Amino acid sequence: MTDLVGIVIVSHSIDIAKGINDMVRQIAGSELKVAFCGGTADGRLGTNMKSVQDAIDAAWSPAGVVILVDLGSAEINSELAIDMLPAERRGSVVVCNAPIVEGAVVAATEAKSGSPLADVKRAAEELSPQ
Amino acid sequence: MRIDPARLIDAIADCMIENMQELTELDAAIGDADHGLNMRKGGEALRADMAAFKAASLPQALQLAGNILATTVGGAAGPLYGSLLMTMGKSIGPDPDLGEVGKALVAGVEAMERLGKVEAGQKTMLDVWKPVSRLVAREGATVQSVRALAHEAAVATIPMEARRGRASYLGERSRGHMDPGARSSELLILAVIDALEFEQ
């Protein structure tokens, strides 16, 4: 069986992240790994590197992982979490420049069909305004 | 120059905690009003680990502090200050001279610049760190000149239009306010200088 690309959702709000996760789960089936995180360790709005690292671990797949983010620090903490990965995993995790809700759903649809990492990222990013 | 890692981190923590009100007000004007609270949370997290800093070498202390900030601050300042400190920690020896501090600072600021995908002139903390790191790395920089430049560089963000971060959504309307990240950068630089001077 082919390994499917994993999906990570990173929002400033845990409620938004969880809501998107629910929507993705509807289409993801049981074989696709999806993880989400949001908010600070003490429950405020924001993001933190550790929770992104944990989400990457939870969604890890040999096919790679795409990360969907909302604003500023979600992207920066995700990039830093990628920098901190062991060298052999670092190249297999990418942040998508895509709207977080639509991007996550499109990425999950693409990933579920067995597309490689670059195709999953491209499908999500085609949603971004040019 | 002697740098006591615990005293250095303590000065950074104090600075992050004490300036909450001012940073919150600056961020309320052009952002989401959380920079002060985020910084205070980071400062408190550093303080909570003071026992570890007392036992750490300078490179260890900087890397630990960077990791703590990236994990606890919440806003973009967390990973940006975090990567600055972590990269400095990886680039510096346990007992550096000023030249080595300058080199490590330049490396840290480059890491921050790359991570934030930010350029000078976009009304961010980089507008303070970039010129200050260049000055520190230059031979013969004085404490007074670094202090003065940190202040001038923060003030220089007032007329800029924000191009990165939450303030960039305001476009032209971001002009006329000091960037909160630039101000916290200035305050941190002054606090670190005070901590180092104490050691001389």
Short mmCIF file of C-alpha atoms in Angstrom, two decimals:
data_model
loop_
_atom_site.label_atom_id
_atom_site.label_comp_id
_atom_site.label_asym_id
_atom_site.label_seq_id
_atom_site.Cartn_x
_atom_site.Cartn_y
_atom_site.Cartn_z
CA MET A 1 0.00 0.00 0.00
CA THR A 2 1.24 3.51 -0.83
CA ASP A 3 1.99 5.84 2.06
CA LEU A 4 -0.27 8.90 1.97
CA VAL A 5 0.95 12.45 2.61
CA GLY A 6 -0.02 13.58 6.13
CA ILE A 7 -1.89 16.82 6.86
CA VAL A 8 -1.18 19.28 9.71
CA ILE A 9 -3.46 22.23 10.50
CA VAL A 10 -1.98 25.14 12.51
CA SER A 11 -4.25 28.00 13.60
CA HIS A 12 -4.03 30.73 16.23
CA SER A 13 -7.29 29.34 17.57
CA ILE A 14 -7.67 25.74 18.72
CA ASP A 15 -11.38 25.99 17.88
CA ILE A 16 -10.64 26.91 14.26
CA ALA A 17 -8.03 24.15 14.01
CA LYS A 18 -10.43 21.60 15.43
CA GLY A 19 -13.26 22.73 13.15
CA ILE A 20 -11.08 22.35 10.07
CA ASN A 21 -9.90 18.98 11.34
CA ASP A 22 -13.55 17.86 11.58
CA MET A 23 -14.18 18.96 7.99
CA VAL A 24 -11.06 17.18 6.73
CA ARG A 25 -11.95 14.02 8.66
CA GLN A 26 -15.22 13.81 6.77
CA ILE A 27 -13.33 13.17 3.56
CA ALA A 28 -10.10 11.72 4.88
CA GLY A 29 -11.26 8.23 5.77
CA SER A 30 -9.23 6.14 8.18
CA GLU A 31 -5.95 5.80 6.27
CA LEU A 32 -5.05 9.51 6.02
CA LYS A 33 -3.16 10.98 8.99
CA VAL A 34 -4.41 14.41 10.05
CA ALA A 35 -3.22 16.39 13.08
CA PHE A 36 -4.00 19.89 14.29
CA CYS A 37 -2.87 22.42 16.85
CA GLY A 38 -3.74 25.95 17.84
CA GLY A 39 -3.34 28.40 20.68
CA THR A 40 -0.57 28.78 23.21
CA ALA A 41 0.32 26.22 25.87
CA ASP A 42 -1.74 28.23 28.39
CA GLY A 43 -4.82 28.48 26.19
CA ARG A 44 -4.47 31.96 24.66
CA LEU A 45 -4.77 32.77 20.96
CA GLY A 46 -1.44 32.16 19.23
CA THR A 47 0.79 29.33 18.14
CA ASN A 48 3.78 27.56 19.58
CA MET A 49 6.60 25.60 18.06
CA LYS A 50 6.30 22.60 20.38
CA SER A 51 2.68 21.92 19.48
CA VAL A 52 3.55 22.15 15.77
CA GLN A 53 6.37 19.64 16.33
CA ASP A 54 3.95 17.29 18.10
CA ALA A 55 1.41 17.63 15.28
CA ILE A 56 4.07 16.86 12.65
CA ASP A 57 5.01 13.73 14.63
CA ALA A 58 1.36 12.68 14.86
CA ALA A 59 0.76 13.13 11.12
CA TRP A 60 4.17 11.80 10.08
CA SER A 61 4.28 9.67 6.94
CA PRO A 62 7.21 8.50 4.81
CA ALA A 63 5.43 10.30 1.93
CA GLY A 64 5.81 13.60 3.81
CA VAL A 65 3.56 16.11 5.54
CA VAL A 66 1.92 19.33 4.37
CA ILE A 67 1.14 22.10 6.87
CA LEU A 68 -1.76 24.53 6.44
CA VAL A 69 -1.47 27.76 8.46
CA ASP A 70 -3.60 30.83 9.12
CA LEU A 71 -1.61 33.97 10.00
CA GLY A 72 1.94 35.20 10.74
CA SER A 73 3.20 33.25 13.71
CA ALA A 74 1.50 30.03 12.54
CA GLU A 75 3.72 30.11 9.45
CA ILE A 76 6.85 31.20 11.32
CA ASN A 77 6.46 28.60 14.08
CA SER A 78 5.82 25.93 11.44
CA GLU A 79 8.97 26.88 9.53
CA LEU A 80 10.97 26.83 12.78
CA ALA A 81 9.50 23.43 13.71
CA ILE A 82 10.64 22.14 10.29
CA ASP A 83 14.16 23.58 10.86
CA MET A 84 14.32 21.65 14.14
CA LEU A 85 13.39 18.28 12.57
CA PRO A 86 16.06 15.61 12.17
CA ALA A 87 17.86 16.15 8.83
CA GLU A 88 16.31 13.07 7.21
CA ARG A 89 12.78 14.39 7.76
CA ARG A 90 13.38 18.08 7.14
CA GLY A 91 12.94 17.94 3.36
CA SER A 92 9.67 16.03 3.60
CA VAL A 93 7.61 18.62 5.49
CA VAL A 94 6.35 21.75 3.74
CA VAL A 95 4.18 24.75 4.58
CA CYS A 96 1.51 25.51 1.95
CA ASN A 97 0.85 29.07 0.89
CA ALA A 98 -2.90 28.51 0.82
CA PRO A 99 -6.11 29.54 2.59
CA ILE A 100 -6.30 27.30 5.64
CA VAL A 101 -9.83 25.90 5.32
CA GLU A 102 -10.02 25.30 1.57
CA GLY A 103 -6.33 24.38 1.47
CA ALA A 104 -6.74 21.68 4.10
CA VAL A 105 -9.76 20.14 2.37
CA VAL A 106 -8.15 20.21 -1.08
CA ALA A 107 -4.83 18.87 0.27
CA ALA A 108 -6.64 16.03 2.04
CA THR A 109 -8.56 15.15 -1.12
CA GLU A 110 -5.35 15.11 -3.14
CA ALA A 111 -3.40 13.21 -0.47
CA LYS A 112 -6.11 10.59 -0.12
CA SER A 113 -5.77 9.73 -3.79
CA GLY A 114 -2.10 8.88 -3.21
CA SER A 115 -0.53 11.96 -4.84
CA PRO A 116 3.07 12.76 -3.91
CA LEU A 117 4.02 15.65 -1.60
CA ALA A 118 4.68 18.20 -4.36
CA ASP A 119 1.29 17.56 -5.97
CA VAL A 120 -0.58 17.85 -2.68
CA LYS A 121 1.16 21.17 -1.97
CA ARG A 122 0.48 22.45 -5.49
CA ALA A 123 -3.21 21.52 -5.32
CA ALA A 124 -3.63 23.52 -2.10
CA GLU A 125 -1.63 26.47 -3.39
CA GLU A 126 -3.67 26.74 -6.59
CA LEU A 127 -6.34 28.23 -4.32
CA SER A 128 -4.17 31.24 -3.43
CA PRO A 129 -4.89 34.54 -5.16
CA GLN A 130 -2.17 35.14 -7.76
CA MET B 1 34.27 40.86 28.75
CA ARG B 2 32.72 38.30 31.09
CA ILE B 3 29.20 37.11 30.44
CA ASP B 4 27.32 35.39 33.25
CA PRO B 5 24.66 33.35 31.40
CA ALA B 6 22.15 33.37 34.27
CA ARG B 7 22.49 37.13 34.77
CA LEU B 8 22.05 37.69 31.04
CA ILE B 9 18.88 35.58 30.85
CA ASP B 10 17.58 37.19 34.03
CA ALA B 11 17.99 40.65 32.46
CA ILE B 12 16.17 39.50 29.32
CA ALA B 13 13.34 38.02 31.42
CA ASP B 14 12.98 41.20 33.50
CA CYS B 15 12.83 43.32 30.37
CA MET B 16 10.14 41.12 28.82
CA ILE B 17 8.03 41.25 31.98
CA GLU B 18 8.44 44.92 32.91
CA ASN B 19 7.46 46.47 29.58
CA MET B 20 4.15 44.69 29.09
CA GLN B 21 2.00 47.79 29.27
CA GLU B 22 3.90 49.88 26.74
CA LEU B 23 4.25 47.03 24.24
CA THR B 24 0.56 46.19 24.56
CA GLU B 25 -0.37 49.80 23.81
CA LEU B 26 1.90 49.96 20.77
CA ASP B 27 0.49 46.69 19.46
CA ALA B 28 -3.11 47.79 20.13
CA ALA B 29 -2.58 50.69 17.72
CA ILE B 30 -1.54 48.61 14.69
CA GLY B 31 -1.83 44.93 15.60
CA ASP B 32 -3.68 42.53 17.86
CA ALA B 33 -2.65 44.01 21.23
CA ASP B 34 -0.95 40.84 22.41
CA HIS B 35 2.76 41.64 22.09
CA GLY B 36 3.08 42.88 25.69
CA LEU B 37 1.34 39.87 27.20
CA ASN B 38 3.20 37.48 24.88
CA MET B 39 6.53 38.94 25.93
CA ARG B 40 5.59 38.81 29.62
CA LYS B 41 4.64 35.13 29.27
CA GLY B 42 8.01 34.47 27.64
CA GLY B 43 9.83 36.31 30.42
CA GLU B 44 7.98 34.37 33.09
CA ALA B 45 8.82 31.09 31.35
CA LEU B 46 12.52 32.05 31.32
CA ARG B 47 12.36 32.86 35.03
CA ALA B 48 10.70 29.55 35.76
CA ASP B 49 13.76 27.76 34.37
CA MET B 50 16.35 29.88 36.18
CA ALA B 51 17.87 26.84 37.90
CA ALA B 52 18.76 25.39 34.49
CA PHE B 53 20.31 28.70 33.36
CA LYS B 54 22.48 28.84 36.49
CA ALA B 55 23.98 25.48 35.54
CA ALA B 56 24.36 26.29 31.83
CA SER B 57 27.26 27.52 29.70
CA LEU B 58 26.57 30.58 27.54
CA PRO B 59 25.87 28.53 24.36
CA GLN B 60 23.58 26.20 26.32
CA ALA B 61 21.77 29.09 27.99
CA LEU B 62 21.11 30.88 24.69
CA GLN B 63 19.80 27.73 23.02
CA LEU B 64 17.58 26.86 25.97
CA ALA B 65 16.22 30.42 26.16
CA GLY B 66 15.49 30.39 22.41
CA ASN B 67 13.64 27.13 22.70
CA ILE B 68 11.59 28.40 25.65
CA LEU B 69 10.60 31.59 23.80
CA ALA B 70 9.58 29.71 20.64
CA THR B 71 7.43 27.45 22.79
CA THR B 72 5.78 29.93 25.15
CA VAL B 73 5.46 33.40 23.62
CA GLY B 74 2.61 32.70 21.18
CA GLY B 75 3.01 35.48 18.60
CA ALA B 76 5.53 35.78 15.79
CA ALA B 77 7.98 37.30 18.28
CA GLY B 78 8.34 33.85 19.91
CA PRO B 79 9.88 31.94 17.01
CA LEU B 80 11.74 35.03 15.76
CA TYR B 81 13.43 35.84 19.07
CA GLY B 82 13.71 32.07 19.59
CA SER B 83 15.62 31.51 16.37
CA LEU B 84 17.83 34.55 17.07
CA LEU B 85 18.88 33.12 20.45
CA MET B 86 19.15 29.50 19.31
CA THR B 87 21.33 30.45 16.35
CA MET B 88 23.50 32.69 18.53
CA GLY B 89 23.88 29.82 20.98
CA LYS B 90 25.07 27.55 18.20
CA SER B 91 27.50 30.17 16.85
CA ILE B 92 29.18 31.28 20.08
CA GLY B 93 31.76 29.83 22.45
CA PRO B 94 31.50 29.70 26.26
CA ASP B 95 33.74 32.74 26.82
CA PRO B 96 33.47 34.98 23.75
CA ASP B 97 35.21 38.29 23.04
CA LEU B 98 33.29 41.14 21.48
CA GLY B 99 34.23 40.07 17.96
CA GLU B 100 32.74 36.63 18.54
CA VAL B 101 29.57 38.16 20.00
CA GLY B 102 29.28 40.31 16.88
CA LYS B 103 29.63 37.34 14.56
CA ALA B 104 27.08 35.29 16.52
CA LEU B 105 24.66 38.22 16.51
CA VAL B 106 24.96 38.62 12.75
CA ALA B 107 24.32 34.86 12.30
CA GLY B 108 21.29 35.05 14.61
CA VAL B 109 19.81 38.04 12.82
CA GLU B 110 20.28 36.31 9.46
CA ALA B 111 18.38 33.28 10.81
CA MET B 112 15.59 35.54 12.02
CA GLU B 113 15.47 37.33 8.66
CA ARG B 114 15.24 34.06 6.74
CA LEU B 115 12.63 32.56 9.05
CA GLY B 116 10.42 35.67 8.98
CA LYS B 117 10.92 36.14 5.20
CA VAL B 118 11.39 39.78 6.05
CA GLU B 119 13.52 42.58 4.62
CA ALA B 120 14.75 45.82 6.14
CA GLY B 121 12.27 48.70 5.82
CA GLN B 122 9.12 46.60 6.32
CA LYS B 123 8.42 47.97 9.82
CA THR B 124 9.46 44.95 11.84
CA MET B 125 11.93 44.02 14.56
CA LEU B 126 14.50 43.41 11.82
CA ASP B 127 14.72 47.18 11.31
CA VAL B 128 16.41 47.35 14.71
CA TRP B 129 18.38 44.09 14.74
CA LYS B 130 19.91 44.46 11.27
CA PRO B 131 21.71 47.78 11.80
CA VAL B 132 22.58 46.97 15.42
CA SER B 133 24.11 43.60 14.51
CA ARG B 134 26.18 45.24 11.79
CA LEU B 135 27.43 47.88 14.22
CA VAL B 136 28.31 45.36 16.94
CA ALA B 137 30.20 43.24 14.40
CA ARG B 138 32.23 46.25 13.31
CA GLU B 139 35.44 46.76 15.20
CA GLY B 140 35.40 49.64 17.64
CA ALA B 141 31.67 49.94 18.26
CA THR B 142 31.05 51.59 21.64
CA VAL B 143 28.30 50.82 24.13
CA GLN B 144 26.97 54.37 23.65
CA SER B 145 26.84 54.02 19.87
CA VAL B 146 24.96 50.71 20.08
CA ARG B 147 22.44 52.16 22.55
CA ALA B 148 21.90 55.23 20.39
CA LEU B 149 21.49 53.21 17.21
CA ALA B 150 18.98 50.81 18.80
CA HIS B 151 16.85 53.78 19.81
CA GLU B 152 17.15 55.60 16.47
CA ALA B 153 16.31 52.43 14.56
CA ALA B 154 13.15 51.80 16.62
CA VAL B 155 12.03 55.41 16.17
CA ALA B 156 12.73 55.13 12.43
CA THR B 157 9.93 52.53 12.12
CA ILE B 158 7.31 55.20 13.00
CA PRO B 159 6.88 56.64 9.46
CA MET B 160 7.28 53.25 7.74
CA GLU B 161 4.39 51.39 6.14
CA ALA B 162 4.14 47.83 7.50
CA ARG B 163 4.77 45.12 4.90
CA ARG B 164 5.01 42.06 7.16
CA GLY B 165 3.07 40.95 10.20
CA ARG B 166 -0.41 41.82 11.41
CA ALA B 167 0.14 45.58 10.92
CA SER B 168 0.60 45.05 7.17
CA TYR B 169 -3.19 44.57 6.85
CA LEU B 170 -3.50 48.26 7.72
CA GLY B 171 -1.35 49.34 4.78
CA GLU B 172 -0.89 53.13 4.76
CA ARG B 173 -2.73 53.42 8.10
CA SER B 174 0.19 51.71 9.85
CA ARG B 175 2.28 54.87 9.36
CA GLY B 176 2.73 57.12 12.39
CA HIS B 177 3.09 54.32 14.96
CA MET B 178 6.25 52.68 16.26
CA ASP B 179 6.45 48.98 15.47
CA PRO B 180 5.96 47.07 18.76
CA GLY B 181 8.53 44.44 17.77
CA ALA B 182 11.07 47.14 16.96
CA ARG B 183 10.46 48.71 20.37
CA SER B 184 10.78 45.41 22.25
CA SER B 185 13.99 44.78 20.30
CA GLU B 186 15.39 48.14 21.40
CA LEU B 187 14.43 47.44 25.02
CA LEU B 188 16.05 44.00 24.93
CA ILE B 189 19.26 45.37 23.44
CA LEU B 190 19.47 48.03 26.18
CA ALA B 191 18.74 45.43 28.88
CA VAL B 192 21.44 43.09 27.56
CA ILE B 193 23.98 45.92 27.41
CA ASP B 194 23.20 46.81 31.04
CA ALA B 195 23.68 43.18 32.09
CA LEU B 196 27.02 42.98 30.28
CA GLU B 197 28.24 46.33 31.59
CA PHE B 198 27.55 45.10 35.09
CA GLU B 199 30.11 42.39 34.50
CA GLN B 200 32.87 44.66 33.28
#
